[in-house]
Amino acid sequence: MVTRSPLSALSEPKPRRGWRWALLGIVIGAVLAVVLFAPARWLASALSSWTQGRLLLVNPRGTVWNGAAAVVFASGTGGTQAVSLPGLLHWRLRPSFSGIFASLDLPCCAPRPLELKASPRGNGVLLDWQDGRSRWPATMLTGLGAPWNTLKLDGALDLSTKAFSLQWDGPVLRIAGQATLDATDVSSSLSTLKPMGSYRLSLEGGNSPTLLLSTREGSLQLNGSGSWNGTAFRFNGEASAAAGREDALSNLLNIIGRRDNARSIITLG
């Protein structure tokens, strides 16, 4: 029987632990690969879920951070109405310690990329829009379902923003800055008048955000105002026809509000 001295036992090499560091490196590399090269379809799925199927990225390609897809406005999950914007949307997302920067390049509707930043805030998120202008086809609203699929509007929607931001804090939505939507040469399948008129919708943020609807010109007269209390929207307005255009607009006036003689009363919220 051979016995080893305590000195010889201490001098034996200990098991190598390098494999543990190698395994940790592999795990970290795999996580980074998933994050950096996450497929664009993950973003498309998240957007569809968040909008309940009303805004879709179709046939996405690339990654979550750099990708392209067709944009479709739809009437929700299981809905039958859908309208696609011409061309493709190209996006770039850049994360930072303060949030995520996004650049959205949509040649059909914006002369230069739309830029915004999403930042975490308390129980929600703050979405800042860079000042800019864009033009959208009114036909895209048809894809959102009722009542737009009944009105079937046509025309141009020019959107401009100034120091505009949206902040979700739990169920409360706070609005800051200004947003103006000019609807030009608007027509509807419910009227033979083409166009019916041009209109302006102005949103003013602050402690008590307000919305103002006015008619720039046209046979269909639209006017009204509304307010946002953080969780609900309320709007009161009216529509009427210019002299001599009552018959051509009668059907539309019956649809968009409650008839009160020659007027149509519009109440939302």
Short mmCIF file of C-alpha atoms in Angstrom, two decimals:
data_model
loop_
_atom_site.label_atom_id
_atom_site.label_comp_id
_atom_site.label_asym_id
_atom_site.label_seq_id
_atom_site.Cartn_x
_atom_site.Cartn_y
_atom_site.Cartn_z
CA MET A 1 0.00 0.00 0.00
CA VAL A 2 1.40 3.34 -1.10
CA THR A 3 0.51 6.49 0.77
CA ARG A 4 0.97 10.01 -0.55
CA SER A 5 2.41 12.69 1.59
CA PRO A 6 0.33 15.78 2.32
CA LEU A 7 2.91 17.82 0.40
CA SER A 8 2.38 15.84 -2.80
CA ALA A 9 -1.40 16.21 -2.53
CA LEU A 10 -1.12 20.00 -2.30
CA SER A 11 1.15 20.11 -5.32
CA GLU A 12 -1.40 18.37 -7.64
CA PRO A 13 -3.00 20.73 -10.22
CA LYS A 14 -6.61 21.77 -9.46
CA PRO A 15 -9.35 21.22 -12.06
CA ARG A 16 -9.37 23.95 -14.68
CA ARG A 17 -12.23 26.43 -14.44
CA GLY A 18 -11.73 28.06 -17.82
CA TRP A 19 -14.70 26.19 -19.28
CA ARG A 20 -17.02 28.18 -16.99
CA TRP A 21 -15.86 31.46 -18.46
CA ALA A 22 -16.16 29.99 -21.93
CA LEU A 23 -19.75 28.94 -21.24
CA LEU A 24 -20.58 32.38 -19.86
CA GLY A 25 -19.12 33.97 -22.98
CA ILE A 26 -21.22 31.74 -25.21
CA VAL A 27 -24.41 32.64 -23.32
CA ILE A 28 -23.66 36.38 -23.47
CA GLY A 29 -22.84 36.13 -27.19
CA ALA A 30 -26.09 34.27 -27.88
CA VAL A 31 -28.13 36.89 -26.01
CA LEU A 32 -26.44 39.74 -27.89
CA ALA A 33 -27.04 37.96 -31.20
CA VAL A 34 -30.74 37.60 -30.42
CA VAL A 35 -31.01 41.27 -29.44
CA LEU A 36 -28.99 42.67 -32.34
CA PHE A 37 -30.38 40.42 -35.06
CA ALA A 38 -33.98 40.00 -33.85
CA PRO A 39 -36.10 39.57 -37.01
CA ALA A 40 -38.36 42.37 -38.19
CA ARG A 41 -41.39 40.12 -37.84
CA TRP A 42 -41.07 40.41 -34.06
CA LEU A 43 -41.64 44.16 -34.35
CA ALA A 44 -44.55 43.59 -36.74
CA SER A 45 -46.16 41.18 -34.29
CA ALA A 46 -45.73 43.57 -31.35
CA LEU A 47 -47.20 46.51 -33.31
CA SER A 48 -50.21 44.47 -34.43
CA SER A 49 -50.88 43.37 -30.86
CA TRP A 50 -50.50 46.90 -29.44
CA THR A 51 -52.89 48.42 -32.02
CA GLN A 52 -55.30 45.48 -31.85
CA GLY A 53 -54.74 44.71 -35.51
CA ARG A 54 -55.37 48.25 -36.81
CA LEU A 55 -51.81 49.05 -37.91
CA LEU A 56 -49.88 46.28 -39.65
CA LEU A 57 -46.38 45.83 -41.05
CA VAL A 58 -46.82 43.36 -43.90
CA ASN A 59 -44.02 41.20 -45.33
CA PRO A 60 -41.40 42.65 -42.99
CA ARG A 61 -37.75 42.07 -43.74
CA GLY A 62 -34.53 42.95 -41.99
CA THR A 63 -34.26 43.24 -38.23
CA VAL A 64 -36.09 44.99 -35.42
CA TRP A 65 -33.43 47.74 -35.62
CA ASN A 66 -33.17 48.14 -39.40
CA GLY A 67 -36.00 46.91 -41.56
CA ALA A 68 -38.67 47.54 -44.16
CA ALA A 69 -42.30 46.54 -44.66
CA ALA A 70 -45.55 47.55 -46.31
CA VAL A 71 -47.91 49.57 -44.09
CA VAL A 72 -51.55 48.52 -43.86
CA PHE A 73 -54.40 50.18 -41.98
CA ALA A 74 -56.98 47.59 -40.99
CA SER A 75 -60.28 47.42 -39.14
CA GLY A 76 -58.84 45.24 -36.37
CA THR A 77 -58.16 41.58 -35.76
CA GLY A 78 -60.52 39.53 -37.90
CA GLY A 79 -61.76 42.63 -39.75
CA THR A 80 -62.39 42.63 -43.48
CA GLN A 81 -61.36 46.21 -44.30
CA ALA A 82 -57.73 46.97 -45.11
CA VAL A 83 -55.93 49.69 -47.07
CA SER A 84 -52.21 49.70 -47.94
CA LEU A 85 -50.02 52.77 -48.30
CA PRO A 86 -48.03 52.92 -51.55
CA GLY A 87 -44.39 51.91 -51.33
CA LEU A 88 -42.52 50.65 -48.29
CA LEU A 89 -41.70 51.97 -44.85
CA HIS A 90 -37.99 51.83 -43.92
CA TRP A 91 -37.16 52.21 -40.24
CA ARG A 92 -34.08 52.58 -38.05
CA LEU A 93 -34.18 52.21 -34.27
CA ARG A 94 -31.32 53.27 -32.01
CA PRO A 95 -31.39 52.44 -28.29
CA SER A 96 -29.72 54.65 -25.68
CA PHE A 97 -29.71 55.02 -21.91
CA SER A 98 -32.49 57.62 -22.16
CA GLY A 99 -34.78 55.73 -24.55
CA ILE A 100 -35.11 54.64 -28.17
CA PHE A 101 -34.73 56.92 -31.21
CA ALA A 102 -36.70 56.03 -34.33
CA SER A 103 -36.34 57.25 -37.91
CA LEU A 104 -39.25 56.36 -40.22
CA ASP A 105 -38.67 56.82 -43.94
CA LEU A 106 -41.97 56.71 -45.85
CA PRO A 107 -41.44 58.37 -49.27
CA CYS A 108 -45.12 58.19 -50.20
CA CYS A 109 -46.20 60.48 -47.39
CA ALA A 110 -43.26 62.43 -45.91
CA PRO A 111 -40.59 64.44 -47.78
CA ARG A 112 -38.04 63.54 -45.12
CA PRO A 113 -37.89 60.78 -42.49
CA LEU A 114 -40.16 61.20 -39.48
CA GLU A 115 -38.19 61.12 -36.24
CA LEU A 116 -39.36 60.42 -32.72
CA LYS A 117 -38.06 59.29 -29.36
CA ALA A 118 -39.67 56.94 -26.83
CA SER A 119 -38.52 57.27 -23.21
CA PRO A 120 -39.69 55.44 -20.08
CA ARG A 121 -41.55 57.68 -17.61
CA GLY A 122 -42.86 56.42 -14.27
CA ASN A 123 -45.62 53.93 -15.05
CA GLY A 124 -45.60 54.62 -18.76
CA VAL A 125 -43.72 56.10 -21.69
CA LEU A 126 -43.11 59.52 -23.24
CA LEU A 127 -43.25 59.82 -27.03
CA ASP A 128 -41.63 62.96 -28.48
CA TRP A 129 -42.20 63.89 -32.13
CA GLN A 130 -39.72 65.99 -34.04
CA ASP A 131 -41.33 68.99 -35.75
CA GLY A 132 -42.30 68.06 -39.27
CA ARG A 133 -44.89 67.77 -42.02
CA SER A 134 -46.39 64.81 -43.83
CA ARG A 135 -49.19 64.16 -46.32
CA TRP A 136 -51.46 61.11 -46.14
CA PRO A 137 -54.21 59.86 -48.46
CA ALA A 138 -57.65 60.12 -46.86
CA THR A 139 -58.50 56.74 -48.40
CA MET A 140 -56.35 55.07 -45.72
CA LEU A 141 -59.11 55.78 -43.17
CA THR A 142 -61.40 53.35 -44.97
CA GLY A 143 -59.26 50.49 -43.73
CA LEU A 144 -60.03 51.36 -40.10
CA GLY A 145 -63.64 50.22 -40.37
CA ALA A 146 -66.73 52.08 -39.14
CA PRO A 147 -67.61 54.85 -39.72
CA TRP A 148 -64.82 55.46 -42.23
CA ASN A 149 -65.68 52.48 -44.41
CA THR A 150 -69.16 53.98 -44.84
CA LEU A 151 -67.97 57.52 -45.58
CA LYS A 152 -65.19 56.34 -47.94
CA LEU A 153 -63.37 59.65 -47.90
CA ASP A 154 -60.96 60.84 -50.56
CA GLY A 155 -58.59 63.79 -50.51
CA ALA A 156 -55.28 64.78 -48.90
CA LEU A 157 -54.48 64.91 -45.17
CA ASP A 158 -51.59 67.25 -44.31
CA LEU A 159 -50.26 66.78 -40.79
CA SER A 160 -47.87 69.21 -39.10
CA THR A 161 -46.51 69.01 -35.55
CA LYS A 162 -44.72 71.49 -33.29
CA ALA A 163 -43.15 70.46 -29.95
CA PHE A 164 -45.69 67.64 -29.94
CA SER A 165 -45.51 64.81 -27.41
CA LEU A 166 -47.69 62.11 -25.88
CA GLN A 167 -47.09 60.76 -22.39
CA TRP A 168 -48.84 57.65 -21.11
CA ASP A 169 -48.88 57.40 -17.31
CA GLY A 170 -50.91 54.30 -16.50
CA PRO A 171 -54.41 54.95 -17.90
CA VAL A 172 -53.77 58.69 -18.27
CA LEU A 173 -52.59 60.22 -21.55
CA ARG A 174 -51.05 63.70 -21.41
CA ILE A 175 -50.71 65.79 -24.57
CA ALA A 176 -48.25 68.65 -25.10
CA GLY A 177 -47.46 70.88 -28.06
CA GLN A 178 -49.47 71.38 -31.22
CA ALA A 179 -50.70 69.23 -34.10
CA THR A 180 -52.64 70.51 -37.11
CA LEU A 181 -54.42 68.39 -39.71
CA ASP A 182 -55.51 70.06 -42.95
CA ALA A 183 -57.97 67.98 -44.96
CA THR A 184 -57.96 69.30 -48.53
CA ASP A 185 -60.47 68.65 -51.35
CA VAL A 186 -62.37 66.06 -49.34
CA SER A 187 -65.05 63.95 -51.03
CA SER A 188 -67.22 61.02 -49.97
CA SER A 189 -69.01 58.17 -51.70
CA LEU A 190 -72.19 59.40 -49.96
CA SER A 191 -72.29 62.62 -51.98
CA THR A 192 -72.07 63.52 -55.65
CA LEU A 193 -70.15 66.71 -54.79
CA LYS A 194 -66.46 66.27 -55.53
CA PRO A 195 -64.89 67.85 -53.62
CA MET A 196 -67.18 68.80 -50.75
CA GLY A 197 -64.68 71.13 -49.09
CA SER A 198 -61.46 71.61 -47.14
CA TYR A 199 -61.16 71.58 -43.34
CA ARG A 200 -58.75 72.11 -40.46
CA LEU A 201 -58.45 70.16 -37.22
CA SER A 202 -56.20 71.81 -34.62
CA LEU A 203 -55.04 70.10 -31.43
CA GLU A 204 -53.55 72.25 -28.67
CA GLY A 205 -51.91 70.37 -25.80
CA GLY A 206 -51.42 71.45 -22.20
CA ASN A 207 -53.19 70.97 -18.89
CA SER A 208 -56.56 70.86 -20.69
CA PRO A 209 -55.95 69.85 -24.34
CA THR A 210 -58.46 71.23 -26.83
CA LEU A 211 -59.50 70.28 -30.36
CA LEU A 212 -60.97 72.75 -32.87
CA LEU A 213 -62.64 71.84 -36.18
CA SER A 214 -63.21 74.55 -38.78
CA THR A 215 -64.14 74.85 -42.46
CA ARG A 216 -61.60 76.46 -44.77
CA GLU A 217 -63.90 76.35 -47.80
CA GLY A 218 -66.56 74.21 -49.39
CA SER A 219 -70.22 73.26 -49.70
CA LEU A 220 -70.21 71.10 -46.59
CA GLN A 221 -69.76 73.30 -43.52
CA LEU A 222 -68.15 71.60 -40.50
CA ASN A 223 -67.47 73.31 -37.18
CA GLY A 224 -66.97 72.15 -33.61
CA SER A 225 -64.73 71.89 -30.58
CA GLY A 226 -63.65 69.21 -28.14
CA SER A 227 -61.51 68.52 -25.08
CA TRP A 228 -59.40 65.73 -23.60
CA ASN A 229 -59.44 65.11 -19.83
CA GLY A 230 -56.62 62.57 -19.75
CA THR A 231 -58.73 59.46 -20.16
CA ALA A 232 -61.69 60.43 -22.34
CA PHE A 233 -62.45 62.64 -25.31
CA ARG A 234 -65.54 64.82 -25.76
CA PHE A 235 -66.49 66.65 -28.96
CA ASN A 236 -69.52 68.71 -30.00
CA GLY A 237 -70.01 70.10 -33.48
CA GLU A 238 -72.40 70.56 -36.33
CA ALA A 239 -72.55 70.11 -40.09
CA SER A 240 -74.67 71.94 -42.63
CA ALA A 241 -74.92 72.45 -46.38
CA ALA A 242 -74.25 75.68 -48.22
CA ALA A 243 -77.22 77.29 -49.93
CA GLY A 244 -78.25 75.32 -53.00
CA ARG A 245 -76.32 72.18 -51.94
CA GLU A 246 -78.85 70.74 -49.49
CA ASP A 247 -80.05 67.89 -51.74
CA ALA A 248 -76.55 66.80 -52.74
CA LEU A 249 -75.46 66.58 -49.08
CA SER A 250 -78.68 65.36 -47.44
CA ASN A 251 -77.66 61.68 -47.33
CA LEU A 252 -74.25 62.49 -45.83
CA LEU A 253 -75.78 64.79 -43.20
CA ASN A 254 -78.09 61.95 -42.15
CA ILE A 255 -75.10 59.68 -41.58
CA ILE A 256 -72.55 61.85 -39.80
CA GLY A 257 -74.82 63.11 -37.02
CA ARG A 258 -78.32 63.65 -35.61
CA ARG A 259 -80.49 65.74 -37.92
CA ASP A 260 -81.91 68.96 -36.54
CA ASN A 261 -83.77 70.51 -39.45
CA ALA A 262 -81.05 71.70 -41.86
CA ARG A 263 -78.21 70.92 -39.46
CA SER A 264 -76.60 67.67 -38.38
CA ILE A 265 -75.48 67.60 -34.72
CA ILE A 266 -72.21 65.73 -34.09
CA THR A 267 -71.55 64.44 -30.56
CA LEU A 268 -68.66 62.22 -29.55
CA GLY A 269 -67.79 61.02 -26.06
#
